[in-house]
Coordinates of C-alpha atoms in Angstrom, one line a residue:
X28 CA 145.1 -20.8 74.2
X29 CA 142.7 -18.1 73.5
X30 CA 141.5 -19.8 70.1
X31 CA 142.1 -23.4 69.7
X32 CA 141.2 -23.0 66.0
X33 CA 144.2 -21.6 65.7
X34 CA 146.5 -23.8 67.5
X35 CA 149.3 -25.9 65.9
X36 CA 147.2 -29.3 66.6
X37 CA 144.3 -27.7 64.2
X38 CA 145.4 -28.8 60.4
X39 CA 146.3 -32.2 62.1
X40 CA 142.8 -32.6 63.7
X41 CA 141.2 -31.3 60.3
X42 CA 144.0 -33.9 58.0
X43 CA 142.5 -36.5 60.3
X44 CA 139.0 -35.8 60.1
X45 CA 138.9 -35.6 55.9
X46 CA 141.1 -39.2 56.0
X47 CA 137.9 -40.8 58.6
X48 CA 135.4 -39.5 56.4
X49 CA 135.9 -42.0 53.9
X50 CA 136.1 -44.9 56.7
X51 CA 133.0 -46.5 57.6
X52 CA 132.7 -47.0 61.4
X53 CA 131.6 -50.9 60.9
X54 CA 134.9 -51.1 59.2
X55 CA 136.7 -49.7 62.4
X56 CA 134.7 -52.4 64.2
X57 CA 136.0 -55.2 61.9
X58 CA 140.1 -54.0 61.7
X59 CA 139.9 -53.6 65.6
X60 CA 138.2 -56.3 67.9
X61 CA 138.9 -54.7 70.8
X62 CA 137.0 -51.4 69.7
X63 CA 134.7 -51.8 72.4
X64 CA 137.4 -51.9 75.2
X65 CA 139.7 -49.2 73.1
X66 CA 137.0 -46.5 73.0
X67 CA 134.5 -46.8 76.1
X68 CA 135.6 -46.1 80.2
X69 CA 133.7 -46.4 83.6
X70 CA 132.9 -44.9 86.1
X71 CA 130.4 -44.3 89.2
X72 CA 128.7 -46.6 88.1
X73 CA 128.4 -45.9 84.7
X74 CA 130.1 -46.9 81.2
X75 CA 130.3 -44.6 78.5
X76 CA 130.7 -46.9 74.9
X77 CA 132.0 -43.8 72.3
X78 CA 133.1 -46.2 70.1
X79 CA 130.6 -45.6 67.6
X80 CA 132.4 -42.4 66.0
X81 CA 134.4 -42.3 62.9
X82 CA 137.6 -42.5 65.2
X83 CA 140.6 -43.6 65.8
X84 CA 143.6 -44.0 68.5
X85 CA 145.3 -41.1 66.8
X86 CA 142.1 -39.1 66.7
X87 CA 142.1 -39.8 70.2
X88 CA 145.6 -38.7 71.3
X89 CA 144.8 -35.4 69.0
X90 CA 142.1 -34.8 70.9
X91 CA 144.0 -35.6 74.0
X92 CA 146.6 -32.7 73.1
X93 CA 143.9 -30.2 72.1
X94 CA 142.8 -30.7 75.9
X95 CA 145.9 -30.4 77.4
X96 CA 146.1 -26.9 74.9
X97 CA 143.3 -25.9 76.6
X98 CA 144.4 -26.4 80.3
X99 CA 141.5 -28.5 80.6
X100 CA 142.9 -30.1 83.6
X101 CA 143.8 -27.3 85.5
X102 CA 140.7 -25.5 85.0
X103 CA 138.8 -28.4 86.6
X104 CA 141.5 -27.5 89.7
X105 CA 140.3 -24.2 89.5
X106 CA 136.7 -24.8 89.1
X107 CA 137.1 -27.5 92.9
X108 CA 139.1 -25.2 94.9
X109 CA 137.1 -22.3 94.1
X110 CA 138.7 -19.5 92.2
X111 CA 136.3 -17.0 90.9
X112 CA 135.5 -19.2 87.3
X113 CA 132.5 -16.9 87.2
X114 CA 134.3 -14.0 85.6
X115 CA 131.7 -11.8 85.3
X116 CA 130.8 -12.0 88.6
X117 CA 134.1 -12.6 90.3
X118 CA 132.8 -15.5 92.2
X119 CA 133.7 -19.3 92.4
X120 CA 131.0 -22.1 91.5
X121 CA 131.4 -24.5 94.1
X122 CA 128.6 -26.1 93.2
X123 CA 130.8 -29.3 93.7
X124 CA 131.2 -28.6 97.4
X125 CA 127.7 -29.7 98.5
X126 CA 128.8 -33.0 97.5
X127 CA 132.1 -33.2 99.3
X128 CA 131.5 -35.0 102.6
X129 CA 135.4 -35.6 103.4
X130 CA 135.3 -32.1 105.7
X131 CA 138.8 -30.9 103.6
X132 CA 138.4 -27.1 104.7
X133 CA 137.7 -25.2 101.6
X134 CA 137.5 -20.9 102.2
X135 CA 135.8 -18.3 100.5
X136 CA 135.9 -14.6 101.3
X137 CA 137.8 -16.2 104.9
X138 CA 135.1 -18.2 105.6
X139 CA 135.0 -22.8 105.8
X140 CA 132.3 -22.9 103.2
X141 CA 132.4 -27.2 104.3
X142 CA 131.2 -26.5 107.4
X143 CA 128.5 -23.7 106.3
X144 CA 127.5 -26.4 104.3
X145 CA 127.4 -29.5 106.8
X146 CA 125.5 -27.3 109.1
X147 CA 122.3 -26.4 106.3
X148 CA 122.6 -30.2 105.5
X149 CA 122.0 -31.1 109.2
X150 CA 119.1 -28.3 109.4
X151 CA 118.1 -29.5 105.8
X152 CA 117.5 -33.4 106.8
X153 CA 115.9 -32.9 110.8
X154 CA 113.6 -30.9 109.2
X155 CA 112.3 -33.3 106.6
X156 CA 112.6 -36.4 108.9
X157 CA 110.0 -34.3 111.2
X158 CA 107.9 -34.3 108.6
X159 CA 108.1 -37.5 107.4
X160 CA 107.8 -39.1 110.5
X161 CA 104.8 -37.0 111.6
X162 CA 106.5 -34.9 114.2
X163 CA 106.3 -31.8 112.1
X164 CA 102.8 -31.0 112.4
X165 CA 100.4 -28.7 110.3
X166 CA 98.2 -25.8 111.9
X167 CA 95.7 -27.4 112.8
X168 CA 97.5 -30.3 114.3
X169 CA 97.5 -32.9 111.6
X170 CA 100.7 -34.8 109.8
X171 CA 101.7 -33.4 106.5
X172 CA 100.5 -35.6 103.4
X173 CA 101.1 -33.2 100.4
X174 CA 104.2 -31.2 99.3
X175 CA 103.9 -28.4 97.0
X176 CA 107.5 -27.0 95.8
X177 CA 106.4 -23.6 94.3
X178 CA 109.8 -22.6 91.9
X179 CA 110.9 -22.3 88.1
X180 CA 114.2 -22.8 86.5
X181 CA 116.6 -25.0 88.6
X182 CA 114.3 -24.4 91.8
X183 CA 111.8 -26.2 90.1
X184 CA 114.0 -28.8 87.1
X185 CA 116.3 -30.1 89.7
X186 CA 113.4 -31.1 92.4
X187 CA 110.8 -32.5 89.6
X188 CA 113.5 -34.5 88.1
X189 CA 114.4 -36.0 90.9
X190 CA 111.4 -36.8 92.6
X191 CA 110.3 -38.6 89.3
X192 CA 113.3 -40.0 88.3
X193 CA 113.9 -41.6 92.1
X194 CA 110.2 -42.4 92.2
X195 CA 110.8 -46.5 93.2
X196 CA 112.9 -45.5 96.1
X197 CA 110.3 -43.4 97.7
X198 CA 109.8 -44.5 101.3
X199 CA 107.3 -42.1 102.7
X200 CA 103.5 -41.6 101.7
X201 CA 103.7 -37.7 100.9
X202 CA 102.4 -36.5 97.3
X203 CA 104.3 -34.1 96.0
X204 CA 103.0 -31.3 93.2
X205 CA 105.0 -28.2 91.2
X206 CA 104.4 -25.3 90.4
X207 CA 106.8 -23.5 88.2
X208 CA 104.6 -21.9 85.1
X209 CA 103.2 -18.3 85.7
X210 CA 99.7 -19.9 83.8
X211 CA 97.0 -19.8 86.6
X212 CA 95.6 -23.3 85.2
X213 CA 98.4 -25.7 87.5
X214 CA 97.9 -23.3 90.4
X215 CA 94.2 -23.9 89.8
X216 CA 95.1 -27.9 89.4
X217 CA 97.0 -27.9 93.0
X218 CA 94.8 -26.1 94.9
X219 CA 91.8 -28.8 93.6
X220 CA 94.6 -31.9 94.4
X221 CA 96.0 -31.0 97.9
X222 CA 94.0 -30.0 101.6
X223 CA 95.6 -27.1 102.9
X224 CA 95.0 -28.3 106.3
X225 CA 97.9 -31.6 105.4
X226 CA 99.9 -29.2 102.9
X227 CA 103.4 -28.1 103.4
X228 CA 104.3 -25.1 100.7
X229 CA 108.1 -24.5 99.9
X230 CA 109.0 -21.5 98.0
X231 CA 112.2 -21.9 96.3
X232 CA 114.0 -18.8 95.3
X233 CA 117.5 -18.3 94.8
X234 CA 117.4 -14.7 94.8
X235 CA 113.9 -14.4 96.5
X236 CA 112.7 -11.5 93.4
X237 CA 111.8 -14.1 91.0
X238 CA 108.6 -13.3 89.5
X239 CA 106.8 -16.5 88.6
X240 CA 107.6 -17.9 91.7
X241 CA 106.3 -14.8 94.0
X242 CA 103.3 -14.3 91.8
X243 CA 102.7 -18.0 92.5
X244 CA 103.1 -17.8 96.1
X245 CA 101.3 -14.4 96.7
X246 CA 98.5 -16.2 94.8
X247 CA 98.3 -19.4 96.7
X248 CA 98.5 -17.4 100.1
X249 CA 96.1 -15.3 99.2
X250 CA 93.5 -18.0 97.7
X251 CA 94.6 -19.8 101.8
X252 CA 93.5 -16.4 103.6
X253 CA 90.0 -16.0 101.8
X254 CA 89.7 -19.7 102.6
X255 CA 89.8 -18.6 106.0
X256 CA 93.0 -20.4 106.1
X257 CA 94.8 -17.7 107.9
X258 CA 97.0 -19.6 110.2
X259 CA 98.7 -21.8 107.8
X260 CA 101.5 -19.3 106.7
X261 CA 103.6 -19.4 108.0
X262 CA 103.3 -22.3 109.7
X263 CA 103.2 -24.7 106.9
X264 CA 105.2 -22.2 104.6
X265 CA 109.3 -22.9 103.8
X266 CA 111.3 -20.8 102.4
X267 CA 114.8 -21.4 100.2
X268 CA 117.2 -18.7 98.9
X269 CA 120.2 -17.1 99.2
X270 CA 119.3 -13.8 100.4
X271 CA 117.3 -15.1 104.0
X272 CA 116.7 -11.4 104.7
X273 CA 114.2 -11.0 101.8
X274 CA 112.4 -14.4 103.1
X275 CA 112.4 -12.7 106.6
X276 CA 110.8 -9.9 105.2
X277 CA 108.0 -11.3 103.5
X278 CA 107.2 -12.7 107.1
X279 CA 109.4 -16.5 106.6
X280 CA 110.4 -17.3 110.9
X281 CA 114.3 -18.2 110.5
X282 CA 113.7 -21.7 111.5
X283 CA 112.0 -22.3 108.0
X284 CA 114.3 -20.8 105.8
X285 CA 116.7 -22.7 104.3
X286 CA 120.1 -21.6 102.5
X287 CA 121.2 -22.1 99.5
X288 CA 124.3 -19.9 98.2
X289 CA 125.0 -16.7 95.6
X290 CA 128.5 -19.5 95.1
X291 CA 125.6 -21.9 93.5
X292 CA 124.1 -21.5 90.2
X293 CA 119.9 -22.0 90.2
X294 CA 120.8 -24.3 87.6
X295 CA 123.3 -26.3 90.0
X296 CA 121.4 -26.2 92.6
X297 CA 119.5 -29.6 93.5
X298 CA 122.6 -30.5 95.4
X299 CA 121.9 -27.5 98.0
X300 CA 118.4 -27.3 100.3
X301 CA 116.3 -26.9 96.9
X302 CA 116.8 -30.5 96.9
X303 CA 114.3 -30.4 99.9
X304 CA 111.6 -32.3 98.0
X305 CA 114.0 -35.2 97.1
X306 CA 114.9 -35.0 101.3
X307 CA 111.6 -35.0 101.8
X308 CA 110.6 -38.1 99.1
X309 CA 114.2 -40.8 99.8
X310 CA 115.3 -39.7 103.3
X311 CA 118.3 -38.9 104.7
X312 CA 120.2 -42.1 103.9
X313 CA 118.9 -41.7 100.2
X314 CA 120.2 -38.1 99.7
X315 CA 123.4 -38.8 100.7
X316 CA 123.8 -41.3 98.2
X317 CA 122.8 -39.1 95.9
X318 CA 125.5 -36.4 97.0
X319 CA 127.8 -39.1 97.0
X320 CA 127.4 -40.8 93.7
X321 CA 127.9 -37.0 92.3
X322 CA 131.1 -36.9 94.3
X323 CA 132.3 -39.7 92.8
X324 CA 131.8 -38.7 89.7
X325 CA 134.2 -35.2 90.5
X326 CA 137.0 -37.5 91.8
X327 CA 136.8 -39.0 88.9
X328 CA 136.8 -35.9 86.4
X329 CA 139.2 -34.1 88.8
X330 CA 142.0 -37.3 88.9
X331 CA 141.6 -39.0 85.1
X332 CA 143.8 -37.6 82.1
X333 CA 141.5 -36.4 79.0
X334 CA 142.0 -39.8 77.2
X335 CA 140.3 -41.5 80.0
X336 CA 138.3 -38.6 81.8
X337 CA 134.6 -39.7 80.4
X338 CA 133.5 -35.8 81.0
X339 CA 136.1 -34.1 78.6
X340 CA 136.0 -37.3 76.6
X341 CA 131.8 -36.4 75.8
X342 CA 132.9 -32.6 76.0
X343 CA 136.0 -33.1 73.4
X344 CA 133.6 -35.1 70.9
X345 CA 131.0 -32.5 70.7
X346 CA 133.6 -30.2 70.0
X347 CA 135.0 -32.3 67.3
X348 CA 132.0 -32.6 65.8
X349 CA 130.7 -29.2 66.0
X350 CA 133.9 -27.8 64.3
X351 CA 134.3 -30.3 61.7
X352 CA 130.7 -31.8 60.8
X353 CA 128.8 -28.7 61.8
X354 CA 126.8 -30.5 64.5
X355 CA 124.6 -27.7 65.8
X356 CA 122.5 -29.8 67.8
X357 CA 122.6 -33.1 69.8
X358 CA 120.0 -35.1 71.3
X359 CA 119.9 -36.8 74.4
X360 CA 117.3 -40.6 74.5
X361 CA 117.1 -41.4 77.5
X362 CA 116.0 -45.1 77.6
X363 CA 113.8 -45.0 81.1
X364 CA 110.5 -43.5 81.8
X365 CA 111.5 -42.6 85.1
X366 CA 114.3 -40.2 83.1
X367 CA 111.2 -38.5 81.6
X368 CA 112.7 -35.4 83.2
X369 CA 116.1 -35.3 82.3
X370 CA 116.0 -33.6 78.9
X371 CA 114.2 -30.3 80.1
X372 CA 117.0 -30.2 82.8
X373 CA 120.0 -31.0 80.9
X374 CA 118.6 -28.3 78.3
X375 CA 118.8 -25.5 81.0
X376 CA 122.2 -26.8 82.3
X377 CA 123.9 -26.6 79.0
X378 CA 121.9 -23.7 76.6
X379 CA 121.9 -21.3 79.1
X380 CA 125.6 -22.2 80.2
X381 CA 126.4 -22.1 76.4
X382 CA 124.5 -19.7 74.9
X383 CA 127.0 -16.8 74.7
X384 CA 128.4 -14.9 71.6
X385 CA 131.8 -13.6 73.3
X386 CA 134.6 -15.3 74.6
X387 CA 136.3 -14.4 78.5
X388 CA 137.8 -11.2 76.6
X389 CA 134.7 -9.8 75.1
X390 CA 135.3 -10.8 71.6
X391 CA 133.4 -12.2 69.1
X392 CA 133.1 -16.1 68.9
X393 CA 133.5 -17.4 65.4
X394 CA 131.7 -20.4 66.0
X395 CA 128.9 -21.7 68.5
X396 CA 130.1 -22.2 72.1
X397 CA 127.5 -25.3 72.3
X398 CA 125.1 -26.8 70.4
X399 CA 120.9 -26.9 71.1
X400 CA 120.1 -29.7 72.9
X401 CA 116.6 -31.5 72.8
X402 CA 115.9 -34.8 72.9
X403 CA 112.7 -37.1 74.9
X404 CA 112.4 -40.6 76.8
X405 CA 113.8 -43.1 74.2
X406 CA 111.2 -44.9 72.9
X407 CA 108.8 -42.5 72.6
X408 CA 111.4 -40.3 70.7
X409 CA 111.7 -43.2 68.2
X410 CA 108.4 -42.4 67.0
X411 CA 108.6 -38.8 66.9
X412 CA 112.4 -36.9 65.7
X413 CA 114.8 -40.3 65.4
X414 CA 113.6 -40.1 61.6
X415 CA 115.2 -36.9 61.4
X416 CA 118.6 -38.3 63.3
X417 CA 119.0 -40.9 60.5
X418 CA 118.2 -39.3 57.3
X419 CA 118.2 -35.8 58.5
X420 CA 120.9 -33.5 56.6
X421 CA 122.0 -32.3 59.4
X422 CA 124.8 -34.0 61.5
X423 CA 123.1 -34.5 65.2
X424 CA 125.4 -36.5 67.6
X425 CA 123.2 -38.5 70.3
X426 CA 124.1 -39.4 73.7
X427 CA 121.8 -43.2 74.3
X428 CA 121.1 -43.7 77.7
X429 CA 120.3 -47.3 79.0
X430 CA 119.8 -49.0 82.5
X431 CA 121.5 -52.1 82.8
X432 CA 119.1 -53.6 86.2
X433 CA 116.4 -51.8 86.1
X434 CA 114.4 -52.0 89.8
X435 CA 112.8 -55.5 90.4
X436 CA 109.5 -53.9 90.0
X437 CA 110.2 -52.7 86.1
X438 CA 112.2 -56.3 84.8
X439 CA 111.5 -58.9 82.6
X440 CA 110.3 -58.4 78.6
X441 CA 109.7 -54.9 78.6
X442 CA 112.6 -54.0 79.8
X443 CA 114.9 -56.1 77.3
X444 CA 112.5 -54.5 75.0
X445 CA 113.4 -51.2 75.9
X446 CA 117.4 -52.5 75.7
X447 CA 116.9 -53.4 72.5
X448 CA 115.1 -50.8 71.0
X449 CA 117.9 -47.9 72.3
X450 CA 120.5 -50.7 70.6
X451 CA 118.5 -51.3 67.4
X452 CA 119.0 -47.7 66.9
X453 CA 122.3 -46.9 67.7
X454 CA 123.4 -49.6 64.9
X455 CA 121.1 -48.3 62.6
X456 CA 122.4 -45.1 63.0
X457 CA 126.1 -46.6 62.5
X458 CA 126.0 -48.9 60.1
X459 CA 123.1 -47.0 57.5
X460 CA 121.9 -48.8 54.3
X461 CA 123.5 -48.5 50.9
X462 CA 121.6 -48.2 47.7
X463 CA 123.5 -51.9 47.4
X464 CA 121.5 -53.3 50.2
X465 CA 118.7 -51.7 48.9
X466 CA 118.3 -53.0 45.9
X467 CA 119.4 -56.4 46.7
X468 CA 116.6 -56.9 48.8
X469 CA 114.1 -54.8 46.7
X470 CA 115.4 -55.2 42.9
X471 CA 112.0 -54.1 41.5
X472 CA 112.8 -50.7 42.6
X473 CA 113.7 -48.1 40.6
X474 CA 117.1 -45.8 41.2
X475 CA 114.4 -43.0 42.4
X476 CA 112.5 -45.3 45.0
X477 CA 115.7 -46.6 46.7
X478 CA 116.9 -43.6 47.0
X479 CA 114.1 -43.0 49.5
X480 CA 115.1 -46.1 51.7
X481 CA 119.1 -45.0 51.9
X482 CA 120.0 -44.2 55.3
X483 CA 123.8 -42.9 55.3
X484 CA 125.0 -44.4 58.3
X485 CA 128.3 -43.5 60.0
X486 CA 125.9 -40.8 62.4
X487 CA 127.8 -40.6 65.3
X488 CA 126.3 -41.9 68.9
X489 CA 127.3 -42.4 72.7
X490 CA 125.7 -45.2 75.0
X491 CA 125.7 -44.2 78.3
X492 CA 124.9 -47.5 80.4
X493 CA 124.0 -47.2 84.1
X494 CA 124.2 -50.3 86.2
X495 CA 121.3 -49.2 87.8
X496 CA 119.2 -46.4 88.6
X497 CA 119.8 -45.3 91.7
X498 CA 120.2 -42.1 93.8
X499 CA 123.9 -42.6 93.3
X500 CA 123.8 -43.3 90.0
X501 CA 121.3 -40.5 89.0
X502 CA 124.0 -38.1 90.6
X503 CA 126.3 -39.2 89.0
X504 CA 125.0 -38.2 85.7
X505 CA 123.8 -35.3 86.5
X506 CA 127.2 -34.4 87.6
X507 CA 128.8 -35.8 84.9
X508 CA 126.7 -33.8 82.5
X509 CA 128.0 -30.9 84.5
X510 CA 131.3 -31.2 83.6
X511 CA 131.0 -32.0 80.1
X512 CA 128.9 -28.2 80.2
X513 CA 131.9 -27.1 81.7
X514 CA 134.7 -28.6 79.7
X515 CA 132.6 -27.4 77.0
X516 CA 133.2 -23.7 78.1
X517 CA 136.5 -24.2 78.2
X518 CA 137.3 -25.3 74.9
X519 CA 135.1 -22.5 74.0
X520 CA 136.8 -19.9 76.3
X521 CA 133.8 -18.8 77.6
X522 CA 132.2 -18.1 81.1
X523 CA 129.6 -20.3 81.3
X524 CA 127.9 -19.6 84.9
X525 CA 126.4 -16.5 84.1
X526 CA 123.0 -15.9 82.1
X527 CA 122.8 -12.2 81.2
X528 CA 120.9 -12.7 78.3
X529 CA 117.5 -13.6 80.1
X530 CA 117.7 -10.3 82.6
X531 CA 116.3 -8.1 79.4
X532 CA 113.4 -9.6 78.9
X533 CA 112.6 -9.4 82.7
X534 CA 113.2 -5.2 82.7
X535 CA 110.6 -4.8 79.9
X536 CA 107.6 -7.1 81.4
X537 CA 106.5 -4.2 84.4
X538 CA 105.8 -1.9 81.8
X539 CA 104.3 -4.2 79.0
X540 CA 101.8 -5.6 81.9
X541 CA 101.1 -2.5 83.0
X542 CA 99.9 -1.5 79.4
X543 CA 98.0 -4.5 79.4
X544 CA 96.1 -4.4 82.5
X545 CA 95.7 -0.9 81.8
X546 CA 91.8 0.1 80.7
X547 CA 91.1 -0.2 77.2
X548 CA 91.9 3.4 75.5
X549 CA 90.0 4.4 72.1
X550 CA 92.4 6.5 71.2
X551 CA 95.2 3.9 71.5
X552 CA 97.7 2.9 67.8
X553 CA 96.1 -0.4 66.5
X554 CA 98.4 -3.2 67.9
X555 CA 99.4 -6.5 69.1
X556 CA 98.7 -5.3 72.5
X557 CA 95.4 -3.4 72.0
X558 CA 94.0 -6.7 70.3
X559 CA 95.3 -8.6 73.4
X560 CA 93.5 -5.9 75.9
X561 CA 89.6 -6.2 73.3
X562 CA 90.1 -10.2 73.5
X563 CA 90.7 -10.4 77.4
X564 CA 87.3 -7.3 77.9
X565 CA 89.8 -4.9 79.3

């Protein structure tokens, strides 16, 4: 189905949709006990409560059909056994592979990607036990106590998440910095925070030509060399990329370059040797829980029907909601300072998956693919957009996301305040206040001033509940994010693994910083740029 708007299940979908518009969700609750159970599923160790939509079985089931329309099933087949889903580039995204420790060969272009894959693992993790257990040695003799992962995009999202996010199961001493921004000022930060004499650098490249990252790198080196610092690249210097050859080149030895693969997406690719840092911060043992909660998660998405598959079920919703309440944007409050990083990462996983105009045949989309996605750590979001989520005019469906144990260090009051706080909102968003509640409990106001203190209610809302947060867990959910990105796509017939829209903007900087290094010329048209060149005394 090239078009699901115009599929026979649409007027049913739409029917539906006007009927539940006039239902209040708290009603739903009250006609149906078992709501709860009805309209939430587990898995990997996490629940997913979606019963807090203006739903019912028989939206369910319609949404159900409109997956099966879509072949959403056998698109996830396509997506594990690695047909070329990146059309545009007639290549697979086995992004899902890295994960997959049951050995099942799995070929591209004739060769057992599995065991390519086992074999950079086994490199990955010797090399980051010899350097957490001292054997790995700096230039000048001494044990490595600082990490600097020079990167941007996924190079740099997937390792900073991570490392925060993972922070209580750190068992090593090393610090660990990142650079990703071309501004000089964190360069400046890392080399006043770090002794290049203890420092290991890693320079994270997928293709090895992006620019922020070798600026950074050139930079630092050179800053080590007028240091007098001459021996410590590349001695203390690891590379990661998929094109070796270009690491070898800039003067990389092969025993510190590290794979990752043109079959993984930058944005995928913390399950790959970019995840270095994580290696480097949980271990071995650590990262492989890690890989395997994320595996879980894919058995899960790859063997559960739509009704039941929590990925399509979070994909299918967003859909429903873009179509028929015009939600162009969703938040994501994530209830857990440690998830401080999340947003930023699932923003690049899902805009720049999602941001495309035309469908797999090159035609115009006539409506968004996926909708902008912002969001911040829970309770600090309460006190900056939630005010917008609840009396807003815009429809903005928000995905809550709790931790049930949180580590023993982090229990007690603040953490059942923290509970309560991501609950308190959720049923405030669902259940609103009438002008009848309103002036019940404020009968001195006048029709104007309640109106101010009406909140409409009936906004729609996903808990996401982890058990715990652990490295299982957090892969988990970013996998599980992944595959609503991807069901996504396919409801939207898109390709979602390529990102041609950023190259443009990459093709016009050599010129524009040319012109604006360039001396200052009198003679030059008044303009942006020659008021840029007078401020900076070119």
């Amino acid at each position: 189905m090239k078009n699901l708007i115009e599929s026979p299940l649409w007027p049913a979908l739409k029917a539906d949709h006007e009927t539940l518009k006039k239902t209040d969700v708290t009603d739903l609750f009250s006609a149906n006990p078992s709501r709860f159970d009805d309209f939430s599923v587990k898995s990997s160790g996490i629940l997913l409560d979606y019963s807090r939509h203006r739903m019912t079985k028989t939206t369910l089931g319609l949404l159900a059909d409109l997956a099966s329309m879509a072949n959403l099933s056998a698109q996830f087949q396509a997506l594990f056994t690695g047909k070329p889903v990146n059309t545009t580039e007639n290549r697979p995204a086995l992004h899902t592979a890295l994960r997959d420790a049951s050995k099942k060969p799995l070929t591209v272009s004739g060769e057992n990607i599995q065991t390519t894959v086992e074999n950079e693992q086994i490199r990955l993790f010797a090399f980051a036990e010899a350097v957490r257990s001292g054997q790995f040695v700096s230039a000048s003799g001494k044990a490595i106590t600082d990490i600097v992962n020079i990167g941007i995009g996924g190079s740099h999202l997937g390792p900073y998440l991570t490392t925060t996010a993972l922070k209580d199961f750190a068992n090593t001493k090393l610090r660990f910095h990142f650079l990703s921004s071309i501004d000089k000022a964190p360069l400046n930060d890392v080399i006043t925070s770090t002794n290049p004499e203890t420092t290991l650098y890693i320079v994270s490249s997928k293709s090895f030509t992006t620019l922020e990252t070798l600026t950074n790198a050139n930079s630092l080196k050179a800053y080590l060399q007028s240091q007098g610092h001459t021996d410590i690249f590349p001695k203390q210097w690891v590379a990661i990329t998929a094109h070796p050859d270009k690491a070898l080149a800039y003067g990389f030895p092969p025993e510190h370059i590290f794979e990752t693969f043109s079959w993984v997406g930058g944005r995928y690719s913390i399950w790959s040797s970019v995840g270095l840092p994580l290696a480097l911060m949980i271990g071995e043992r650590g990262f492989r829980d890690f890989l395997s909660g994320a595996h879980s998660m894919d058995e899960h998405v790859k063997n559960t029907p739509p009704e039941k598959n929590m990925a399509m079920l979070l994909a299918l919703l967003s859909f429903w909601h873009a179509h028929f309440d015009q939600a162009t944007a969703e938040a994501v409050a994530p209830y857990s300072q440690r998830l401080q990083a999340l947003v930023p990462y699932l923003q690049q996983a899902a805009m720049e998956s999602l941001g495309k105009s035309v469908n797999l045949n090159g035609d115009t989309l006539t409506a968004h693919a996926g909708p902008v996605l912002f969001g911040q750590e829970g309770s600090e979001g309460q006190h900056a957009y939630h005010q917008f989520l609840h009396q807003g005019t815009l429809c903005i469906p928000v995905d809550f996301i709790l931790i049930g144990r949180p580590h023993e260090k982090h229990n007690g009051h603040h953490h059942c305040m923290l509970l309560a706080s991501a609950l308190s909102q959720a049923e405030a968003l669902t259940q609103g206040l009438s002008t009848a509640d309103i002036q019940a409990k404020h009968p001195h106001l006048t029709k104007a001033q309640a109106a101010h203190l009406v909140l409409p209610g009936n906004r729609p809302c996903n808990l996401l509940l982890l058990d715990e947060l652990t490295p299982a867990t957090l892969g988990a959910l970013l996998a599980l994010y992944e595959h609503k990105i991807y069901a996504q796509s396919v409801l939207a017939n898109i390709n979602p693994f390529d990102q041609w829209g950023v190259e443009l903007g990459k093709q016009l900087l050599p010129d524009i910083l040319t012109a604006l290094e360039a001396p200052t010329n009198p003679n030059e048209p008044s303009s942006l740029l020659t008021h840029l060149k007078k401020l900076r005394g070119s």
